[in-house]
Amino acid sequence: MKRIEDLKVKEIRWLNDSSFVLELSGSAATKDIRSGNFAEIKVDNHPDVFLRRPFSYLDFDEDENMVSFFVKAIGKGTSKLGTLEKGDTLNIIHPLGNTFSIPENKKVLITGGGSGIAPFIMLGRELKAKGNKVVILTGGRTASDILFTEEFKAYGDVHCTTEDGSLGEKGLLTQHSIFKQSDLDFDLIYTCGPEGMMKAVAGIAKEHKIACEASLENLMACGFGACLCCIQETTEGNKCVCTEGPVFNINDLTW
Ligand SMILES: Cc1cc2nc3c(=O)[nH]c(=O)nc-3n(C[C@H](O)[C@H](O)[C@H](O)COP(=O)(O)OP(=O)(O)OC[C@H]3O[C@@H](n4cnc5c(N)ncnc54)[C@H](O)[C@@H]3O)c2cc1C
Ligand code: FES
């Protein structure tokens, strides 16, 4: 069930020069959290940041009442979050949105770029628990953008691409050799990241007639269907990404 909670900053752990993990403690809402869900975080004490900012869960710990988020500092709100200190309070509304589909005993491919990798640790765990064979492919500009490799290894085979070739295969995520197989034999592909990357992954999935789910990161304001700021055009008309997403079957999108 949706809650508004005041949580305490437990830790901020920087992973590279622009990304960090934000751990918050004191949550009573962790039981309901599934991969794909997100939270709306209120960024206090910044005159220009009025609206809450949406973030997928990176993970949660039911025993410790803890939720964590992966944050890429790209603007005022995300940068402000990176300046918080242990013990500071943050107000969050959560869990929001829908979830990824979790099949059983299938072969699945997870593709994530940029901050789009955030929901995939939980997704990998849920997929492995249902007997799926999981392959995880992440992409970035350079080696320091490739994160959570060890965590992903617990749930499947891990591959990566970097644009400068400093780690994994050189090139864009969609240029990885996985996609060069003529018989791409996945039952389901998941994608989250920059829209161009998700559209390219969706195109490959359609070409090979593979089911595909994309988690959209449209700009949001309210997070619960009131402001219509997150509208996405679909084959059935406009939908709110915050309430009817963020996860969409790509065949329902007008991409
Ligand atoms: C469902 C959902 C889940 C998300 N999960 C994560 C996550 O796990 N980790 C993470 O780091 N980010 C995530 N995001 C994106 C995150 O919400 C934005 O980066 C954040 O709101 C930017 O706030 P800001 O104040 O720093 O940027 P602003 O100062 O508001 O904007 C800086 C620049 O970024 C652009 N921008 C702002 N929001 C977005 C967006 N959503 N997509 C593309 N460009 C944007 C603005 O137009 C502007 O050009 C998610 C977004 C959604 C909708
Ligand atoms: S963010 Fe307000 S309707 Fe979706």
Short mmCIF file of C-alpha atoms and ligand atoms in Angstrom, two decimals:
data_model
loop_
_atom_site.label_atom_id
_atom_site.label_comp_id
_atom_site.label_asym_id
_atom_site.label_seq_id
_atom_site.Cartn_x
_atom_site.Cartn_y
_atom_site.Cartn_z
CA MET A 1 0.00 0.00 0.00
CA LYS A 2 1.14 3.53 -0.84
CA ARG A 3 2.66 5.45 2.09
CA ILE A 4 4.12 8.85 2.82
CA GLU A 5 7.09 8.39 5.13
CA ASP A 6 9.84 10.46 6.71
CA LEU A 7 12.99 8.36 6.39
CA LYS A 8 16.50 8.92 7.71
CA VAL A 9 19.57 8.98 5.52
CA LYS A 10 21.60 5.93 6.60
CA GLU A 11 24.41 6.32 4.11
CA ILE A 12 25.40 8.00 0.86
CA ARG A 13 27.94 5.93 -1.06
CA TRP A 14 29.52 7.56 -4.13
CA LEU A 15 30.25 5.06 -6.94
CA ASN A 16 31.87 7.44 -9.44
CA ASP A 17 32.06 11.22 -9.93
CA SER A 18 28.33 11.59 -10.66
CA SER A 19 26.47 8.60 -9.16
CA PHE A 20 25.74 7.45 -5.66
CA VAL A 21 23.66 5.01 -3.64
CA LEU A 22 21.26 6.63 -1.19
CA GLU A 23 20.27 4.37 1.70
CA LEU A 24 17.25 5.38 3.79
CA SER A 25 16.14 3.71 7.01
CA GLY A 26 12.91 3.65 8.98
CA SER A 27 10.54 2.46 6.25
CA ALA A 28 7.53 0.33 7.11
CA ALA A 29 6.63 -0.16 3.43
CA THR A 30 9.34 -2.53 2.20
CA LYS A 31 7.12 -5.66 2.12
CA ASP A 32 5.18 -4.51 -0.95
CA ILE A 33 8.15 -3.41 -3.06
CA ARG A 34 8.70 -5.22 -6.40
CA SER A 35 11.04 -4.54 -9.30
CA GLY A 36 9.65 -1.77 -11.49
CA ASN A 37 8.13 0.16 -8.58
CA PHE A 38 9.47 3.61 -7.79
CA ALA A 39 9.33 6.29 -5.09
CA GLU A 40 8.75 10.05 -5.26
CA ILE A 41 11.37 11.79 -3.12
CA LYS A 42 10.92 15.33 -1.81
CA VAL A 43 14.11 17.37 -2.07
CA ASP A 44 14.05 19.85 0.82
CA ASN A 45 15.89 23.11 1.31
CA HIS A 46 16.44 23.90 -2.35
CA PRO A 47 14.58 27.02 -3.55
CA ASP A 48 14.38 25.82 -7.17
CA VAL A 49 13.35 22.22 -6.54
CA PHE A 50 9.65 22.29 -5.78
CA LEU A 51 8.38 18.99 -7.21
CA ARG A 52 9.28 15.54 -5.93
CA ARG A 53 11.73 13.52 -8.02
CA PRO A 54 11.01 9.88 -9.07
CA PHE A 55 13.52 7.06 -8.49
CA SER A 56 13.32 3.30 -9.03
CA TYR A 57 14.30 1.23 -6.01
CA LEU A 58 17.79 -0.15 -6.14
CA ASP A 59 17.02 -2.54 -3.29
CA PHE A 60 15.36 -2.92 0.10
CA ASP A 61 16.07 -4.75 3.35
CA GLU A 62 12.96 -5.85 5.19
CA ASP A 63 14.82 -6.74 8.41
CA GLU A 64 16.48 -3.31 8.56
CA ASN A 65 13.44 -1.34 7.28
CA MET A 66 15.80 0.07 4.68
CA VAL A 67 15.28 1.16 1.06
CA SER A 68 18.04 2.22 -1.30
CA PHE A 69 18.19 4.19 -4.54
CA PHE A 70 20.80 4.62 -7.24
CA VAL A 71 21.01 8.32 -8.11
CA LYS A 72 22.78 9.87 -11.07
CA ALA A 73 23.34 13.56 -10.31
CA ILE A 74 22.18 15.35 -13.48
CA GLY A 75 20.51 18.49 -12.14
CA LYS A 76 19.48 20.50 -9.11
CA GLY A 77 17.43 17.87 -7.26
CA THR A 78 19.71 14.90 -7.77
CA SER A 79 22.81 16.99 -6.91
CA LYS A 80 21.15 18.25 -3.72
CA LEU A 81 20.40 14.65 -2.67
CA GLY A 82 24.13 13.93 -2.96
CA THR A 83 24.90 16.60 -0.34
CA LEU A 84 22.71 15.04 2.37
CA GLU A 85 24.31 13.72 5.52
CA LYS A 86 23.73 10.69 7.71
CA GLY A 87 20.67 11.32 9.91
CA ASP A 88 19.04 13.90 7.59
CA THR A 89 15.33 13.33 6.95
CA LEU A 90 13.76 12.75 3.53
CA ASN A 91 10.04 12.56 2.82
CA ILE A 92 9.06 9.90 0.29
CA ILE A 93 5.82 8.59 -1.24
CA HIS A 94 6.07 4.89 -2.10
CA PRO A 95 5.78 2.27 -3.50
CA LEU A 96 4.39 3.68 -6.76
CA GLY A 97 3.81 2.34 -10.29
CA ASN A 98 3.51 -1.14 -11.76
CA THR A 99 6.03 -3.98 -11.92
CA PHE A 100 7.96 -6.05 -14.46
CA SER A 101 6.49 -9.44 -15.52
CA ILE A 102 8.23 -12.38 -13.88
CA PRO A 103 7.96 -15.56 -16.00
CA GLU A 104 9.08 -19.02 -14.83
CA ASN A 105 11.90 -21.16 -16.26
CA LYS A 106 12.50 -18.92 -19.30
CA LYS A 107 15.60 -17.37 -20.86
CA VAL A 108 15.57 -13.62 -20.39
CA LEU A 109 17.82 -10.68 -21.26
CA ILE A 110 18.08 -7.52 -19.12
CA THR A 111 19.48 -4.41 -20.85
CA GLY A 112 20.31 -1.28 -18.89
CA GLY A 113 22.05 1.99 -19.69
CA GLY A 114 22.83 5.00 -17.47
CA SER A 115 20.56 5.30 -14.42
CA GLY A 116 18.37 2.68 -16.12
CA ILE A 117 20.31 -0.08 -14.36
CA ALA A 118 18.69 0.83 -11.03
CA PRO A 119 15.70 -1.55 -11.07
CA PHE A 120 17.66 -4.54 -12.31
CA ILE A 121 19.25 -5.92 -9.13
CA MET A 122 15.78 -6.59 -7.73
CA LEU A 123 14.54 -7.83 -11.11
CA GLY A 124 17.50 -10.24 -11.42
CA ARG A 125 16.77 -11.65 -7.97
CA GLU A 126 13.04 -12.11 -8.68
CA LEU A 127 13.77 -13.77 -12.05
CA LYS A 128 16.36 -16.16 -10.60
CA ALA A 129 13.97 -17.16 -7.81
CA LYS A 130 11.51 -18.34 -10.50
CA GLY A 131 14.08 -20.53 -12.24
CA ASN A 132 14.78 -18.20 -15.17
CA LYS A 133 18.14 -18.18 -16.97
CA VAL A 134 19.17 -14.52 -16.80
CA VAL A 135 21.62 -12.63 -19.01
CA ILE A 136 22.43 -9.04 -18.01
CA LEU A 137 23.88 -6.50 -20.44
CA THR A 138 24.79 -2.98 -19.33
CA GLY A 139 26.21 -0.13 -21.35
CA GLY A 140 28.02 3.12 -20.57
CA ARG A 141 30.38 5.69 -22.02
CA THR A 142 33.42 4.47 -20.08
CA ALA A 143 34.46 1.83 -17.52
CA SER A 144 33.46 3.92 -14.48
CA ASP A 145 29.85 3.98 -15.77
CA ILE A 146 29.60 0.19 -15.53
CA LEU A 147 28.26 -0.43 -12.05
CA PHE A 148 26.87 -3.26 -9.87
CA THR A 149 28.64 -5.97 -11.90
CA GLU A 150 29.28 -8.10 -8.79
CA GLU A 151 25.66 -7.78 -7.63
CA PHE A 152 24.36 -8.76 -11.09
CA LYS A 153 26.68 -11.82 -11.18
CA ALA A 154 24.64 -13.35 -8.34
CA TYR A 155 21.65 -13.57 -10.70
CA GLY A 156 23.03 -14.35 -14.16
CA ASP A 157 25.68 -13.97 -16.86
CA VAL A 158 26.93 -10.40 -17.02
CA HIS A 159 28.17 -8.53 -20.11
CA CYS A 160 28.88 -4.90 -20.86
CA THR A 161 29.74 -2.40 -23.57
CA THR A 162 31.56 0.92 -23.28
CA GLU A 163 31.67 3.55 -26.01
CA ASP A 164 35.43 4.07 -25.50
CA GLY A 165 36.20 0.34 -25.21
CA SER A 166 37.68 0.68 -21.69
CA LEU A 167 35.55 -2.26 -20.43
CA GLY A 168 33.69 -5.04 -22.21
CA GLU A 169 32.95 -4.74 -25.91
CA LYS A 170 33.51 -1.37 -27.57
CA GLY A 171 30.40 0.39 -28.87
CA LEU A 172 26.79 1.01 -27.96
CA LEU A 173 24.80 -1.52 -25.93
CA THR A 174 22.81 -2.57 -29.00
CA GLN A 175 26.06 -3.30 -30.87
CA HIS A 176 27.03 -6.05 -28.39
CA SER A 177 27.72 -9.46 -29.95
CA ILE A 178 24.70 -10.91 -28.12
CA PHE A 179 22.54 -9.12 -30.68
CA LYS A 180 24.58 -10.39 -33.62
CA GLN A 181 23.34 -13.97 -33.16
CA SER A 182 20.94 -14.77 -35.98
CA ASP A 183 18.80 -16.89 -33.64
CA LEU A 184 18.41 -14.54 -30.70
CA ASP A 185 16.68 -17.05 -28.43
CA PHE A 186 15.42 -15.06 -25.46
CA ASP A 187 11.80 -15.40 -24.31
CA LEU A 188 11.68 -11.89 -22.88
CA ILE A 189 13.86 -8.76 -22.98
CA TYR A 190 13.73 -6.00 -20.35
CA THR A 191 15.09 -2.52 -20.98
CA CYS A 192 15.58 0.71 -19.05
CA GLY A 193 17.75 3.71 -19.84
CA PRO A 194 17.97 6.56 -22.34
CA GLU A 195 14.96 6.57 -24.68
CA GLY A 196 17.12 6.11 -27.81
CA MET A 197 18.65 2.96 -26.32
CA MET A 198 15.29 1.55 -25.26
CA LYS A 199 13.83 2.21 -28.72
CA ALA A 200 16.79 0.44 -30.35
CA VAL A 201 16.40 -2.57 -28.01
CA ALA A 202 12.65 -2.59 -28.69
CA GLY A 203 13.36 -2.59 -32.45
CA ILE A 204 15.61 -5.65 -32.11
CA ALA A 205 13.02 -7.42 -29.94
CA LYS A 206 10.28 -6.75 -32.53
CA GLU A 207 12.50 -7.92 -35.38
CA HIS A 208 13.10 -11.25 -33.58
CA LYS A 209 9.48 -11.48 -32.30
CA ILE A 210 10.65 -11.48 -28.68
CA ALA A 211 8.43 -10.03 -25.95
CA CYS A 212 9.93 -6.86 -24.46
CA GLU A 213 9.16 -4.62 -21.49
CA ALA A 214 10.53 -1.08 -21.13
CA SER A 215 10.60 0.96 -17.93
CA LEU A 216 10.05 4.59 -18.98
CA GLU A 217 11.64 7.57 -17.23
CA ASN A 218 9.28 10.35 -18.38
CA LEU A 219 9.39 13.64 -16.50
CA MET A 220 7.04 13.47 -13.52
CA ALA A 221 5.48 15.84 -11.03
CA CYS A 222 2.75 14.43 -8.76
CA GLY A 223 3.50 10.70 -9.19
CA PHE A 224 -0.13 9.61 -8.70
CA GLY A 225 -2.07 10.49 -11.85
CA ALA A 226 -3.24 14.03 -11.01
CA CYS A 227 -1.07 16.39 -13.09
CA LEU A 228 -0.82 14.53 -16.45
CA CYS A 229 2.78 15.68 -16.76
CA CYS A 230 4.11 12.16 -17.42
CA ILE A 231 1.78 11.28 -20.34
CA GLN A 232 2.97 8.62 -22.79
CA GLU A 233 1.33 8.00 -26.15
CA THR A 234 0.28 4.34 -26.46
CA THR A 235 -1.73 2.29 -28.95
CA GLU A 236 -4.73 2.79 -26.64
CA GLY A 237 -4.32 6.55 -26.28
CA ASN A 238 -2.37 8.59 -23.75
CA LYS A 239 -1.46 6.92 -20.46
CA CYS A 240 0.12 8.21 -17.25
CA VAL A 241 3.54 6.63 -16.77
CA CYS A 242 3.28 7.15 -13.01
CA THR A 243 0.11 5.08 -12.54
CA GLU A 244 -0.12 2.83 -15.62
CA GLY A 245 3.67 2.42 -15.91
CA PRO A 246 6.53 2.92 -15.59
CA VAL A 247 6.78 -0.59 -17.14
CA PHE A 248 5.15 -0.99 -20.58
CA ASN A 249 5.00 -3.82 -23.08
CA ILE A 250 6.73 -2.28 -26.11
CA ASN A 251 3.88 -3.43 -28.38
CA ASP A 252 1.61 -1.03 -26.47
CA LEU A 253 3.88 1.94 -27.22
CA THR A 254 3.76 3.97 -30.45
CA TRP A 255 7.56 3.83 -30.84
C1 LIG B 1 9.93 6.05 -12.92
C2 LIG B 1 11.26 6.74 -12.90
C3 LIG B 1 12.34 6.12 -12.29
C4 LIG B 1 13.57 6.76 -12.28
N1 LIG B 1 14.60 6.14 -11.64
C5 LIG B 1 15.79 6.75 -11.54
C6 LIG B 1 16.84 6.12 -10.83
O1 LIG B 1 16.71 5.03 -10.30
N2 LIG B 1 18.03 6.79 -10.72
C7 LIG B 1 18.20 8.04 -11.30
O2 LIG B 1 19.29 8.60 -11.17
N3 LIG B 1 17.22 8.64 -11.99
C8 LIG B 1 16.02 8.03 -12.13
N4 LIG B 1 15.00 8.65 -12.79
C9 LIG B 1 15.25 9.97 -13.38
C10 LIG B 1 15.23 11.04 -12.28
O3 LIG B 1 13.93 11.14 -11.76
C11 LIG B 1 15.66 12.40 -12.85
O4 LIG B 1 17.00 12.32 -13.24
C12 LIG B 1 15.50 13.49 -11.81
O5 LIG B 1 14.13 13.75 -11.60
C13 LIG B 1 16.18 14.78 -12.28
O6 LIG B 1 16.01 15.72 -11.26
P1 LIG B 1 17.00 16.96 -11.11
O7 LIG B 1 16.33 17.97 -10.23
O8 LIG B 1 18.36 16.53 -10.74
O9 LIG B 1 17.10 17.48 -12.59
P2 LIG B 1 16.51 18.85 -13.16
O10 LIG B 1 17.36 19.98 -12.65
O11 LIG B 1 15.04 18.88 -12.94
O12 LIG B 1 16.79 18.59 -14.70
C14 LIG B 1 18.10 18.50 -15.23
C15 LIG B 1 17.99 18.09 -16.68
O13 LIG B 1 17.57 16.71 -16.75
C16 LIG B 1 16.35 16.60 -17.46
N5 LIG B 1 15.54 15.58 -16.79
C17 LIG B 1 14.90 15.70 -15.61
N6 LIG B 1 14.22 14.55 -15.31
C18 LIG B 1 14.45 13.72 -16.35
C19 LIG B 1 14.00 12.42 -16.66
N7 LIG B 1 13.15 11.75 -15.89
N8 LIG B 1 14.43 11.88 -17.82
C20 LIG B 1 15.24 12.55 -18.65
N9 LIG B 1 15.70 13.79 -18.41
C21 LIG B 1 15.29 14.36 -17.28
C22 LIG B 1 15.71 17.96 -17.39
O14 LIG B 1 14.83 18.16 -18.49
C23 LIG B 1 16.93 18.87 -17.46
O15 LIG B 1 17.40 19.03 -18.77
C24 LIG B 1 13.75 8.04 -12.88
C25 LIG B 1 12.66 8.66 -13.49
C26 LIG B 1 11.44 8.02 -13.52
C27 LIG B 1 10.27 8.68 -14.17
S1 FES B 2 3.33 12.55 -12.64
FE1 FES B 2 1.43 13.54 -12.37
S2 FES B 2 0.11 12.34 -13.57
FE2 FES B 2 1.98 11.25 -13.67
#
